[in-house]
GROMACS .gro file of C-alpha atoms in nm:
model
  459
    1UNK     CA    1  -2.272   1.789   0.412
    2UNK     CA    2  -2.277   1.986   0.091
    3UNK     CA    3  -2.028   1.929  -0.186
    4UNK     CA    4  -1.847   2.259  -0.237
    5UNK     CA    5  -1.745   2.399  -0.572
    6UNK     CA    6  -1.378   2.363  -0.647
    7UNK     CA    7  -1.161   2.615  -0.466
    8UNK     CA    8  -0.837   2.485  -0.607
    9UNK     CA    9  -0.729   2.390  -0.955
   10UNK     CA   10  -0.667   2.019  -0.991
   11UNK     CA   11  -0.356   1.890  -1.159
   12UNK     CA   12  -0.496   1.687  -1.446
   13UNK     CA   13  -0.297   1.400  -1.584
   14UNK     CA   14  -0.305   1.322  -1.952
   15UNK     CA   15  -0.373   0.956  -2.008
   16UNK     CA   16  -0.093   0.817  -2.211
   17UNK     CA   17  -0.161   0.482  -2.371
   18UNK     CA   18   0.109   0.237  -2.280
   19UNK     CA   19   0.095  -0.137  -2.286
   20UNK     CA   20   0.214  -0.297  -1.962
   21UNK     CA   21   0.459  -0.541  -2.116
   22UNK     CA   22   0.627  -0.305  -2.359
   23UNK     CA   23   0.984  -0.203  -2.287
   24UNK     CA   24   0.996   0.120  -2.086
   25UNK     CA   25   0.998   0.472  -2.229
   26UNK     CA   26   1.376   0.510  -2.218
   27UNK     CA   27   1.641   0.692  -2.412
   28UNK     CA   28   1.856   0.408  -2.538
   29UNK     CA   29   2.185   0.282  -2.395
   30UNK     CA   30   2.346   0.518  -2.149
   31UNK     CA   31   2.650   0.511  -1.922
   32UNK     CA   32   2.437   0.588  -1.618
   33UNK     CA   33   2.325   0.226  -1.619
   34UNK     CA   34   2.684   0.121  -1.559
   35UNK     CA   35   2.720   0.364  -1.268
   36UNK     CA   36   2.420   0.256  -1.059
   37UNK     CA   37   2.472  -0.104  -0.952
   38UNK     CA   38   2.283  -0.102  -0.622
   39UNK     CA   39   1.938   0.044  -0.558
   40UNK     CA   40   1.819   0.076  -0.198
   41UNK     CA   41   1.457   0.169  -0.123
   42UNK     CA   42   1.325   0.271   0.217
   43UNK     CA   43   0.949   0.324   0.252
   44UNK     CA   44   0.852   0.511   0.567
   45UNK     CA   45   0.494   0.570   0.680
   46UNK     CA   46   0.212   0.820   0.666
   47UNK     CA   47   0.334   1.174   0.603
   48UNK     CA   48   0.223   1.409   0.329
   49UNK     CA   49   0.471   1.635   0.153
   50UNK     CA   50   0.334   1.950   0.313
   51UNK     CA   51   0.331   1.818   0.669
   52UNK     CA   52   0.693   1.703   0.655
   53UNK     CA   53   0.870   1.910   0.388
   54UNK     CA   54   0.629   2.200   0.332
   55UNK     CA   55   0.812   2.419   0.582
   56UNK     CA   56   1.154   2.402   0.413
   57UNK     CA   57   1.292   2.749   0.337
   58UNK     CA   58   1.630   2.669   0.182
   59UNK     CA   59   1.493   2.691  -0.174
   60UNK     CA   60   1.222   2.913  -0.326
   61UNK     CA   61   1.168   2.643  -0.588
   62UNK     CA   62   0.995   2.408  -0.343
   63UNK     CA   63   0.618   2.394  -0.386
   64UNK     CA   64   0.552   2.397  -0.013
   65UNK     CA   65   0.372   2.597   0.253
   66UNK     CA   66   0.607   2.890   0.311
   67UNK     CA   67   0.425   3.211   0.219
   68UNK     CA   68   0.112   3.018   0.123
   69UNK     CA   69  -0.240   3.059   0.261
   70UNK     CA   70  -0.408   2.719   0.278
   71UNK     CA   71  -0.724   2.702   0.486
   72UNK     CA   72  -1.011   2.467   0.569
   73UNK     CA   73  -1.344   2.526   0.743
   74UNK     CA   74  -1.412   2.327   1.057
   75UNK     CA   75  -1.734   2.209   0.894
   76UNK     CA   76  -1.759   2.192   0.515
   77UNK     CA   77  -2.135   2.243   0.542
   78UNK     CA   78  -2.056   2.598   0.659
   79UNK     CA   79  -1.758   2.687   0.440
   80UNK     CA   80  -1.729   3.049   0.546
   81UNK     CA   81  -1.732   2.986   0.922
   82UNK     CA   82  -1.462   2.874   1.165
   83UNK     CA   83  -1.179   2.890   0.912
   84UNK     CA   84  -0.841   2.750   1.016
   85UNK     CA   85  -0.527   2.805   0.807
   86UNK     CA   86  -0.214   2.594   0.792
   87UNK     CA   87   0.079   2.718   0.997
   88UNK     CA   88   0.401   2.598   1.153
   89UNK     CA   89   0.339   2.340   1.422
   90UNK     CA   90   0.384   2.547   1.736
   91UNK     CA   91   0.425   2.380   1.966
   92UNK     CA   92   0.507   2.077   1.753
   93UNK     CA   93   0.455   1.729   1.887
   94UNK     CA   94   0.722   1.468   1.826
   95UNK     CA   95   0.433   1.220   1.854
   96UNK     CA   96   0.119   1.328   1.669
   97UNK     CA   97  -0.192   1.361   1.885
   98UNK     CA   98  -0.405   1.168   1.638
   99UNK     CA   99  -0.375   0.922   1.352
  100UNK     CA  100  -0.585   1.082   1.073
  101UNK     CA  101  -0.833   0.878   0.871
  102UNK     CA  102  -0.640   0.763   0.565
  103UNK     CA  103  -0.887   0.520   0.413
  104UNK     CA  104  -0.985   0.579   0.052
  105UNK     CA  105  -1.316   0.736   0.154
  106UNK     CA  106  -1.150   0.940   0.429
  107UNK     CA  107  -0.890   1.073   0.187
  108UNK     CA  108  -1.163   1.142  -0.068
  109UNK     CA  109  -1.339   1.356   0.191
  110UNK     CA  110  -1.024   1.560   0.246
  111UNK     CA  111  -0.985   1.615  -0.128
  112UNK     CA  112  -1.347   1.658  -0.237
  113UNK     CA  113  -1.544   1.735   0.085
  114UNK     CA  114  -1.748   1.419   0.033
  115UNK     CA  115  -1.695   1.048   0.082
  116UNK     CA  116  -1.858   0.991  -0.257
  117UNK     CA  117  -1.707   1.210  -0.529
  118UNK     CA  118  -1.865   1.131  -0.865
  119UNK     CA  119  -1.591   0.944  -1.050
  120UNK     CA  120  -1.760   1.004  -1.386
  121UNK     CA  121  -1.759   1.381  -1.330
  122UNK     CA  122  -1.396   1.362  -1.220
  123UNK     CA  123  -1.299   1.184  -1.541
  124UNK     CA  124  -1.482   1.445  -1.751
  125UNK     CA  125  -1.304   1.726  -1.568
  126UNK     CA  126  -1.631   1.860  -1.425
  127UNK     CA  127  -1.543   1.783  -1.063
  128UNK     CA  128  -1.211   1.900  -0.924
  129UNK     CA  129  -1.070   1.860  -0.573
  130UNK     CA  130  -1.144   2.158  -0.350
  131UNK     CA  131  -0.900   2.037  -0.080
  132UNK     CA  132  -1.130   2.175   0.189
  133UNK     CA  133  -1.235   1.863   0.379
  134UNK     CA  134  -0.923   1.769   0.576
  135UNK     CA  135  -1.010   1.962   0.891
  136UNK     CA  136  -1.371   1.842   0.897
  137UNK     CA  137  -1.269   1.480   0.849
  138UNK     CA  138  -1.003   1.504   1.121
  139UNK     CA  139  -1.234   1.633   1.392
  140UNK     CA  140  -1.510   1.389   1.294
  141UNK     CA  141  -1.301   1.072   1.259
  142UNK     CA  142  -1.094   1.137   1.572
  143UNK     CA  143  -1.400   1.244   1.774
  144UNK     CA  144  -1.298   1.599   1.859
  145UNK     CA  145  -1.611   1.782   1.739
  146UNK     CA  146  -1.566   2.155   1.730
  147UNK     CA  147  -1.202   2.140   1.845
  148UNK     CA  148  -1.025   2.331   1.569
  149UNK     CA  149  -0.699   2.350   1.764
  150UNK     CA  150  -0.671   1.974   1.798
  151UNK     CA  151  -0.791   1.907   1.444
  152UNK     CA  152  -0.554   2.163   1.289
  153UNK     CA  153  -0.262   1.925   1.338
  154UNK     CA  154  -0.374   1.772   1.007
  155UNK     CA  155  -0.308   2.103   0.827
  156UNK     CA  156   0.004   2.226   1.002
  157UNK     CA  157   0.364   2.147   0.916
  158UNK     CA  158   0.703   2.091   1.071
  159UNK     CA  159   1.000   2.323   1.028
  160UNK     CA  160   1.358   2.236   0.952
  161UNK     CA  161   1.438   2.261   1.324
  162UNK     CA  162   1.210   1.963   1.387
  163UNK     CA  163   1.347   1.745   1.106
  164UNK     CA  164   1.718   1.832   1.066
  165UNK     CA  165   1.802   1.490   0.918
  166UNK     CA  166   1.542   1.507   0.644
  167UNK     CA  167   1.625   1.867   0.560
  168UNK     CA  168   1.997   1.794   0.538
  169UNK     CA  169   1.931   1.505   0.301
  170UNK     CA  170   1.712   1.726   0.084
  171UNK     CA  171   1.967   2.009   0.078
  172UNK     CA  172   2.246   1.772  -0.023
  173UNK     CA  173   2.061   1.561  -0.280
  174UNK     CA  174   1.736   1.558  -0.483
  175UNK     CA  175   1.397   1.643  -0.332
  176UNK     CA  176   1.082   1.563  -0.532
  177UNK     CA  177   0.787   1.796  -0.476
  178UNK     CA  178   0.554   1.627  -0.726
  179UNK     CA  179   0.580   1.264  -0.617
  180UNK     CA  180   0.235   1.121  -0.544
  181UNK     CA  181   0.134   0.801  -0.371
  182UNK     CA  182  -0.049   0.569  -0.610
  183UNK     CA  183  -0.363   0.517  -0.404
  184UNK     CA  184  -0.554   0.787  -0.207
  185UNK     CA  185  -0.574   0.542   0.078
  186UNK     CA  186  -0.380   0.336   0.333
  187UNK     CA  187  -0.047   0.160   0.362
  188UNK     CA  188  -0.060  -0.181   0.198
  189UNK     CA  189  -0.234  -0.089  -0.131
  190UNK     CA  190   0.036   0.175  -0.180
  191UNK     CA  191   0.315  -0.064  -0.086
  192UNK     CA  192   0.175  -0.308  -0.341
  193UNK     CA  193   0.194  -0.039  -0.610
  194UNK     CA  194   0.554   0.033  -0.510
  195UNK     CA  195   0.645  -0.332  -0.547
  196UNK     CA  196   0.422  -0.445  -0.835
  197UNK     CA  197   0.250  -0.145  -0.998
  198UNK     CA  198  -0.097  -0.252  -0.877
  199UNK     CA  199  -0.280  -0.349  -0.558
  200UNK     CA  200  -0.488  -0.612  -0.742
  201UNK     CA  201  -0.809  -0.438  -0.641
  202UNK     CA  202  -0.724  -0.405  -0.272
  203UNK     CA  203  -0.797  -0.066  -0.118
  204UNK     CA  204  -0.755  -0.141   0.252
  205UNK     CA  205  -0.505  -0.321   0.474
  206UNK     CA  206  -0.703  -0.643   0.450
  207UNK     CA  207  -0.604  -1.006   0.505
  208UNK     CA  208  -0.496  -1.042   0.142
  209UNK     CA  209  -0.165  -0.883   0.238
  210UNK     CA  210  -0.092  -1.115   0.527
  211UNK     CA  211   0.091  -1.407   0.365
  212UNK     CA  212   0.114  -1.467  -0.008
  213UNK     CA  213  -0.234  -1.336  -0.081
  214UNK     CA  214  -0.148  -1.135  -0.394
  215UNK     CA  215  -0.120  -1.325  -0.725
  216UNK     CA  216   0.038  -1.059  -0.949
  217UNK     CA  217   0.401  -1.046  -1.057
  218UNK     CA  218   0.609  -0.830  -0.824
  219UNK     CA  219   0.944  -0.663  -0.873
  220UNK     CA  220   1.089  -0.936  -0.652
  221UNK     CA  221   0.975  -1.209  -0.889
  222UNK     CA  222   1.076  -1.007  -1.194
  223UNK     CA  223   1.425  -0.948  -1.059
  224UNK     CA  224   1.475  -1.315  -0.975
  225UNK     CA  225   1.359  -1.418  -1.322
  226UNK     CA  226   1.625  -1.187  -1.465
  227UNK     CA  227   1.904  -1.304  -1.233
  228UNK     CA  228   1.914  -0.973  -1.045
  229UNK     CA  229   1.984  -1.015  -0.675
  230UNK     CA  230   1.753  -0.872  -0.408
  231UNK     CA  231   1.678  -0.882  -0.036
  232UNK     CA  232   1.382  -0.747   0.159
  233UNK     CA  233   1.527  -0.644   0.496
  234UNK     CA  234   1.261  -0.595   0.758
  235UNK     CA  235   1.203  -0.474   1.109
  236UNK     CA  236   0.828  -0.521   1.085
  237UNK     CA  237   0.794  -0.859   1.262
  238UNK     CA  238   0.995  -1.026   1.535
  239UNK     CA  239   0.915  -1.380   1.422
  240UNK     CA  240   1.194  -1.583   1.251
  241UNK     CA  241   1.317  -1.409   0.934
  242UNK     CA  242   1.085  -1.124   1.027
  243UNK     CA  243   0.787  -1.315   0.886
  244UNK     CA  244   0.448  -1.398   1.037
  245UNK     CA  245   0.368  -1.742   0.896
  246UNK     CA  246   0.025  -1.909   0.916
  247UNK     CA  247  -0.033  -2.063   1.257
  248UNK     CA  248   0.211  -1.825   1.427
  249UNK     CA  249   0.106  -1.542   1.652
  250UNK     CA  250   0.149  -1.228   1.446
  251UNK     CA  251   0.421  -1.005   1.586
  252UNK     CA  252   0.402  -0.685   1.385
  253UNK     CA  253   0.350  -0.683   1.009
  254UNK     CA  254   0.486  -0.896   0.728
  255UNK     CA  255   0.755  -0.756   0.495
  256UNK     CA  256   0.621  -0.636   0.162
  257UNK     CA  257   0.777  -0.922  -0.038
  258UNK     CA  258   0.557  -1.159   0.162
  259UNK     CA  259   0.244  -1.002   0.011
  260UNK     CA  260   0.304  -1.212  -0.299
  261UNK     CA  261   0.222  -1.577  -0.358
  262UNK     CA  262   0.537  -1.619  -0.569
  263UNK     CA  263   0.759  -1.526  -0.274
  264UNK     CA  264   0.611  -1.817  -0.082
  265UNK     CA  265   0.589  -2.074  -0.361
  266UNK     CA  266   0.939  -2.007  -0.495
  267UNK     CA  267   1.105  -2.035  -0.156
  268UNK     CA  268   1.231  -1.677  -0.172
  269UNK     CA  269   1.067  -1.617   0.165
  270UNK     CA  270   1.344  -1.824   0.321
  271UNK     CA  271   1.637  -1.691   0.118
  272UNK     CA  272   1.555  -1.329   0.035
  273UNK     CA  273   1.368  -1.197   0.339
  274UNK     CA  274   1.593  -1.108   0.632
  275UNK     CA  275   1.600  -0.915   0.956
  276UNK     CA  276   1.705  -0.554   0.923
  277UNK     CA  277   2.005  -0.611   1.149
  278UNK     CA  278   2.166  -0.803   0.864
  279UNK     CA  279   2.145  -0.494   0.643
  280UNK     CA  280   2.402  -0.310   0.852
  281UNK     CA  281   2.645  -0.603   0.833
  282UNK     CA  282   2.596  -0.638   0.458
  283UNK     CA  283   2.640  -0.264   0.403
  284UNK     CA  284   2.962  -0.262   0.603
  285UNK     CA  285   3.095  -0.569   0.420
  286UNK     CA  286   2.999  -0.447   0.072
  287UNK     CA  287   2.768  -0.743   0.013
  288UNK     CA  288   2.435  -0.570  -0.040
  289UNK     CA  289   2.238  -0.715  -0.334
  290UNK     CA  290   2.159  -0.524  -0.650
  291UNK     CA  291   1.818  -0.431  -0.507
  292UNK     CA  292   1.756  -0.369  -0.139
  293UNK     CA  293   1.407  -0.305  -0.004
  294UNK     CA  294   1.365  -0.197   0.358
  295UNK     CA  295   1.055  -0.230   0.576
  296UNK     CA  296   1.070  -0.025   0.897
  297UNK     CA  297   0.901  -0.127   1.217
  298UNK     CA  298   0.540  -0.016   1.225
  299UNK     CA  299   0.388   0.164   1.396
  300UNK     CA  300   0.528   0.274   1.729
  301UNK     CA  301   0.889   0.391   1.710
  302UNK     CA  302   1.062   0.385   1.371
  303UNK     CA  303   0.835   0.439   1.073
  304UNK     CA  304   0.698   0.791   1.153
  305UNK     CA  305   0.345   0.649   1.137
  306UNK     CA  306   0.155   0.803   1.431
  307UNK     CA  307   0.223   0.739   1.716
  308UNK     CA  308   0.585   0.685   1.604
  309UNK     CA  309   0.799   0.984   1.710
  310UNK     CA  310   0.931   1.193   1.423
  311UNK     CA  311   1.273   1.209   1.590
  312UNK     CA  312   1.309   0.830   1.613
  313UNK     CA  313   1.220   0.797   1.246
  314UNK     CA  314   1.486   1.055   1.165
  315UNK     CA  315   1.741   0.868   1.372
  316UNK     CA  316   1.653   0.547   1.187
  317UNK     CA  317   1.700   0.712   0.845
  318UNK     CA  318   2.028   0.865   0.961
  319UNK     CA  319   2.162   0.523   1.058
  320UNK     CA  320   2.067   0.369   0.723
  321UNK     CA  321   2.220   0.655   0.527
  322UNK     CA  322   2.547   0.651   0.718
  323UNK     CA  323   2.576   0.274   0.679
  324UNK     CA  324   2.546   0.318   0.302
  325UNK     CA  325   2.755   0.633   0.274
  326UNK     CA  326   3.047   0.486   0.466
  327UNK     CA  327   3.025   0.139   0.312
  328UNK     CA  328   3.235   0.014   0.019
  329UNK     CA  329   2.941   0.017  -0.228
  330UNK     CA  330   2.851   0.386  -0.192
  331UNK     CA  331   2.997   0.500  -0.523
  332UNK     CA  332   2.761   0.271  -0.714
  333UNK     CA  333   2.452   0.315  -0.493
  334UNK     CA  334   2.120   0.495  -0.533
  335UNK     CA  335   1.922   0.536  -0.208
  336UNK     CA  336   1.552   0.625  -0.243
  337UNK     CA  337   1.367   0.744   0.068
  338UNK     CA  338   0.991   0.783   0.037
  339UNK     CA  339   0.668   0.746   0.236
  340UNK     CA  340   0.395   0.497   0.156
  341UNK     CA  341   0.109   0.750   0.171
  342UNK     CA  342   0.004   1.082   0.318
  343UNK     CA  343  -0.155   0.926   0.624
  344UNK     CA  344  -0.457   1.153   0.598
  345UNK     CA  345  -0.245   1.465   0.649
  346UNK     CA  346  -0.332   1.758   0.426
  347UNK     CA  347  -0.149   1.865   0.113
  348UNK     CA  348  -0.228   2.175  -0.093
  349UNK     CA  349  -0.158   2.018  -0.437
  350UNK     CA  350  -0.449   1.835  -0.598
  351UNK     CA  351  -0.348   1.482  -0.705
  352UNK     CA  352  -0.361   1.385  -1.074
  353UNK     CA  353  -0.672   1.213  -1.206
  354UNK     CA  354  -0.746   1.011  -1.519
  355UNK     CA  355  -0.428   0.811  -1.480
  356UNK     CA  356  -0.401   0.448  -1.597
  357UNK     CA  357  -0.495   0.201  -1.326
  358UNK     CA  358  -0.267  -0.091  -1.253
  359UNK     CA  359  -0.539  -0.329  -1.375
  360UNK     CA  360  -0.915  -0.337  -1.430
  361UNK     CA  361  -1.015  -0.434  -1.074
  362UNK     CA  362  -1.217  -0.202  -0.850
  363UNK     CA  363  -1.254  -0.169  -0.475
  364UNK     CA  364  -1.565  -0.094  -0.264
  365UNK     CA  365  -1.568   0.013   0.100
  366UNK     CA  366  -1.821   0.133   0.355
  367UNK     CA  367  -1.772   0.503   0.420
  368UNK     CA  368  -1.813   0.681   0.753
  369UNK     CA  369  -2.164   0.787   0.649
  370UNK     CA  370  -2.277   0.424   0.619
  371UNK     CA  371  -2.285   0.417   0.238
  372UNK     CA  372  -2.066   0.219  -0.002
  373UNK     CA  373  -1.811   0.387  -0.225
  374UNK     CA  374  -1.640   0.221  -0.523
  375UNK     CA  375  -1.296   0.324  -0.645
  376UNK     CA  376  -1.133   0.230  -0.976
  377UNK     CA  377  -0.772   0.338  -0.906
  378UNK     CA  378  -0.761   0.607  -1.178
  379UNK     CA  379  -0.670   0.893  -0.947
  380UNK     CA  380  -0.358   0.924  -0.735
  381UNK     CA  381  -0.319   1.004  -0.368
  382UNK     CA  382  -0.152   1.312  -0.218
  383UNK     CA  383   0.212   1.406  -0.255
  384UNK     CA  384   0.462   1.233  -0.031
  385UNK     CA  385   0.818   1.350   0.047
  386UNK     CA  386   1.073   1.161  -0.160
  387UNK     CA  387   1.450   1.203  -0.183
  388UNK     CA  388   1.715   1.050  -0.411
  389UNK     CA  389   2.056   1.014  -0.247
  390UNK     CA  390   2.367   0.910  -0.440
  391UNK     CA  391   2.706   1.045  -0.542
  392UNK     CA  392   2.555   1.041  -0.893
  393UNK     CA  393   2.290   1.309  -0.828
  394UNK     CA  394   2.327   1.683  -0.785
  395UNK     CA  395   2.320   1.886  -0.466
  396UNK     CA  396   2.007   2.076  -0.362
  397UNK     CA  397   1.804   1.978  -0.668
  398UNK     CA  398   1.425   2.030  -0.658
  399UNK     CA  399   1.257   1.793  -0.902
  400UNK     CA  400   0.900   1.855  -1.018
  401UNK     CA  401   0.699   1.643  -1.265
  402UNK     CA  402   0.991   1.502  -1.462
  403UNK     CA  403   1.056   1.498  -1.837
  404UNK     CA  404   0.784   1.255  -1.945
  405UNK     CA  405   0.521   1.488  -2.090
  406UNK     CA  406   0.174   1.439  -1.947
  407UNK     CA  407   0.300   1.215  -1.669
  408UNK     CA  408   0.427   1.265  -1.317
  409UNK     CA  409   0.606   1.078  -1.043
  410UNK     CA  410   0.418   0.819  -0.843
  411UNK     CA  411   0.528   0.521  -0.638
  412UNK     CA  412   0.511   0.320  -0.961
  413UNK     CA  413   0.806   0.529  -1.075
  414UNK     CA  414   1.021   0.292  -0.869
  415UNK     CA  415   0.943  -0.028  -1.064
  416UNK     CA  416   0.940   0.186  -1.380
  417UNK     CA  417   1.293   0.306  -1.301
  418UNK     CA  418   1.411  -0.048  -1.228
  419UNK     CA  419   1.276  -0.145  -1.570
  420UNK     CA  420   1.486   0.133  -1.724
  421UNK     CA  421   1.794   0.042  -1.526
  422UNK     CA  422   1.790  -0.330  -1.593
  423UNK     CA  423   1.605  -0.341  -1.927
  424UNK     CA  424   1.295  -0.511  -1.792
  425UNK     CA  425   0.935  -0.507  -1.909
  426UNK     CA  426   0.693  -0.269  -1.742
  427UNK     CA  427   0.476  -0.458  -1.498
  428UNK     CA  428   0.148  -0.269  -1.548
  429UNK     CA  429  -0.007   0.026  -1.732
  430UNK     CA  430   0.062   0.239  -1.423
  431UNK     CA  431   0.435   0.167  -1.426
  432UNK     CA  432   0.444   0.231  -1.801
  433UNK     CA  433   0.282   0.572  -1.739
  434UNK     CA  434   0.483   0.692  -1.438
  435UNK     CA  435   0.778   0.925  -1.485
  436UNK     CA  436   1.131   0.801  -1.431
  437UNK     CA  437   1.429   1.004  -1.319
  438UNK     CA  438   1.741   0.883  -1.495
  439UNK     CA  439   1.791   1.233  -1.642
  440UNK     CA  440   1.894   1.345  -1.293
  441UNK     CA  441   2.217   1.142  -1.292
  442UNK     CA  442   2.549   1.318  -1.327
  443UNK     CA  443   2.826   1.221  -1.566
  444UNK     CA  444   3.077   1.205  -1.282
  445UNK     CA  445   3.024   1.112  -0.917
  446UNK     CA  446   3.037   1.379  -0.652
  447UNK     CA  447   3.308   1.374  -0.387
  448UNK     CA  448   3.134   1.614  -0.145
  449UNK     CA  449   2.850   1.395  -0.017
  450UNK     CA  450   2.825   1.417   0.365
  451UNK     CA  451   2.960   1.119   0.556
  452UNK     CA  452   2.721   1.187   0.843
  453UNK     CA  453   2.388   1.360   0.894
  454UNK     CA  454   2.284   1.585   1.184
  455UNK     CA  455   2.156   1.438   1.506
  456UNK     CA  456   1.780   1.394   1.523
  457UNK     CA  457   1.598   1.647   1.738
  458UNK     CA  458   1.356   1.523   2.004
  459UNK     CA  459   1.087   1.780   2.074
   0.00000   0.00000   0.00000
């Protein structure tokens, strides 16, 4: 397949030198730090911004799909033939027909129309994403050759009627339309960036994530060392404490805190990793820790990862929100809802390149064409839908890149924000670079935040 010339302008990131263990790029003491005492993070699965939020019409400020022509050829080798353009999913499927290829090489193909984009040319600005390979990769990887109708699910997007819960949250709080996943690849490397600012050279969901395989310092370790309370609530495994331990039959996936060796060696696996059912009791009783991290079930009914139904994921989010909103800690809570990665689904915004990697490690994988590809973690993945919910943020706000010049939001913005909030060191160069969002907090809490969200819509 030929590598096409760029048909879209890439969003280039300016590399800002920042040492990983310097204090974060803050603005000095501020009263907002006294207002936010509890941070709750939910990481859902595998939806790009465009596929989930691109169809929102309530604000013209959203960089989405409404009124936009975004097209891909069925075969990038013949770029002017069999063109399919993104449209509303009609009919939409509550359960996606296919799980798109979301490996690093698969995502690279969607962005650059090749499994092997020249990283040197990318760094020099001579190779920009053309965003034309999503449709080709979908019909090849899911073995529907020539079936543009089936493959077009990767381009198309839901409407507000399909996702009333998510739209209502966005309309009532802060929606980010320039929040990128840290790795143009699968789940666990991105979850590692969320929780430690690096994947330690892992680019696939390999065995290193199973049980204490990652050696780097995580936010969980950092919080404990600074006497900040935390719990990783999880629905991802049905074994005791929601953890698959060595020698046990794996039942689902391990919670993200269990990625890290420190969680095992310190004993935090037994004290700070709990079943999700305990979250609802703690929220009702006002005993949530300062930092709450939630793993959904994956990947059949709750996380939105295909084949999880969209409506069941919405119902899950609704239940979490209402538990927080109607609990005694709401007035001091920030709830962050995001998605680990785009899941191979298309997005029309080119991800930033030339960004600081979390460390110096690289990753090599075998691409679909039988050749190796090496990745150095200096370019981000696609945008993912992200919402801030709190009585301390405005209503209907659309947030773009943020106020940190030359930077943007990525999943590493979460540990970067925690560093701002609790005066911690940045964990890695990526967290030091990523934008933070404390400028979005109000001086007084709102009293009009909805106590309930709409019912999810099965379709």
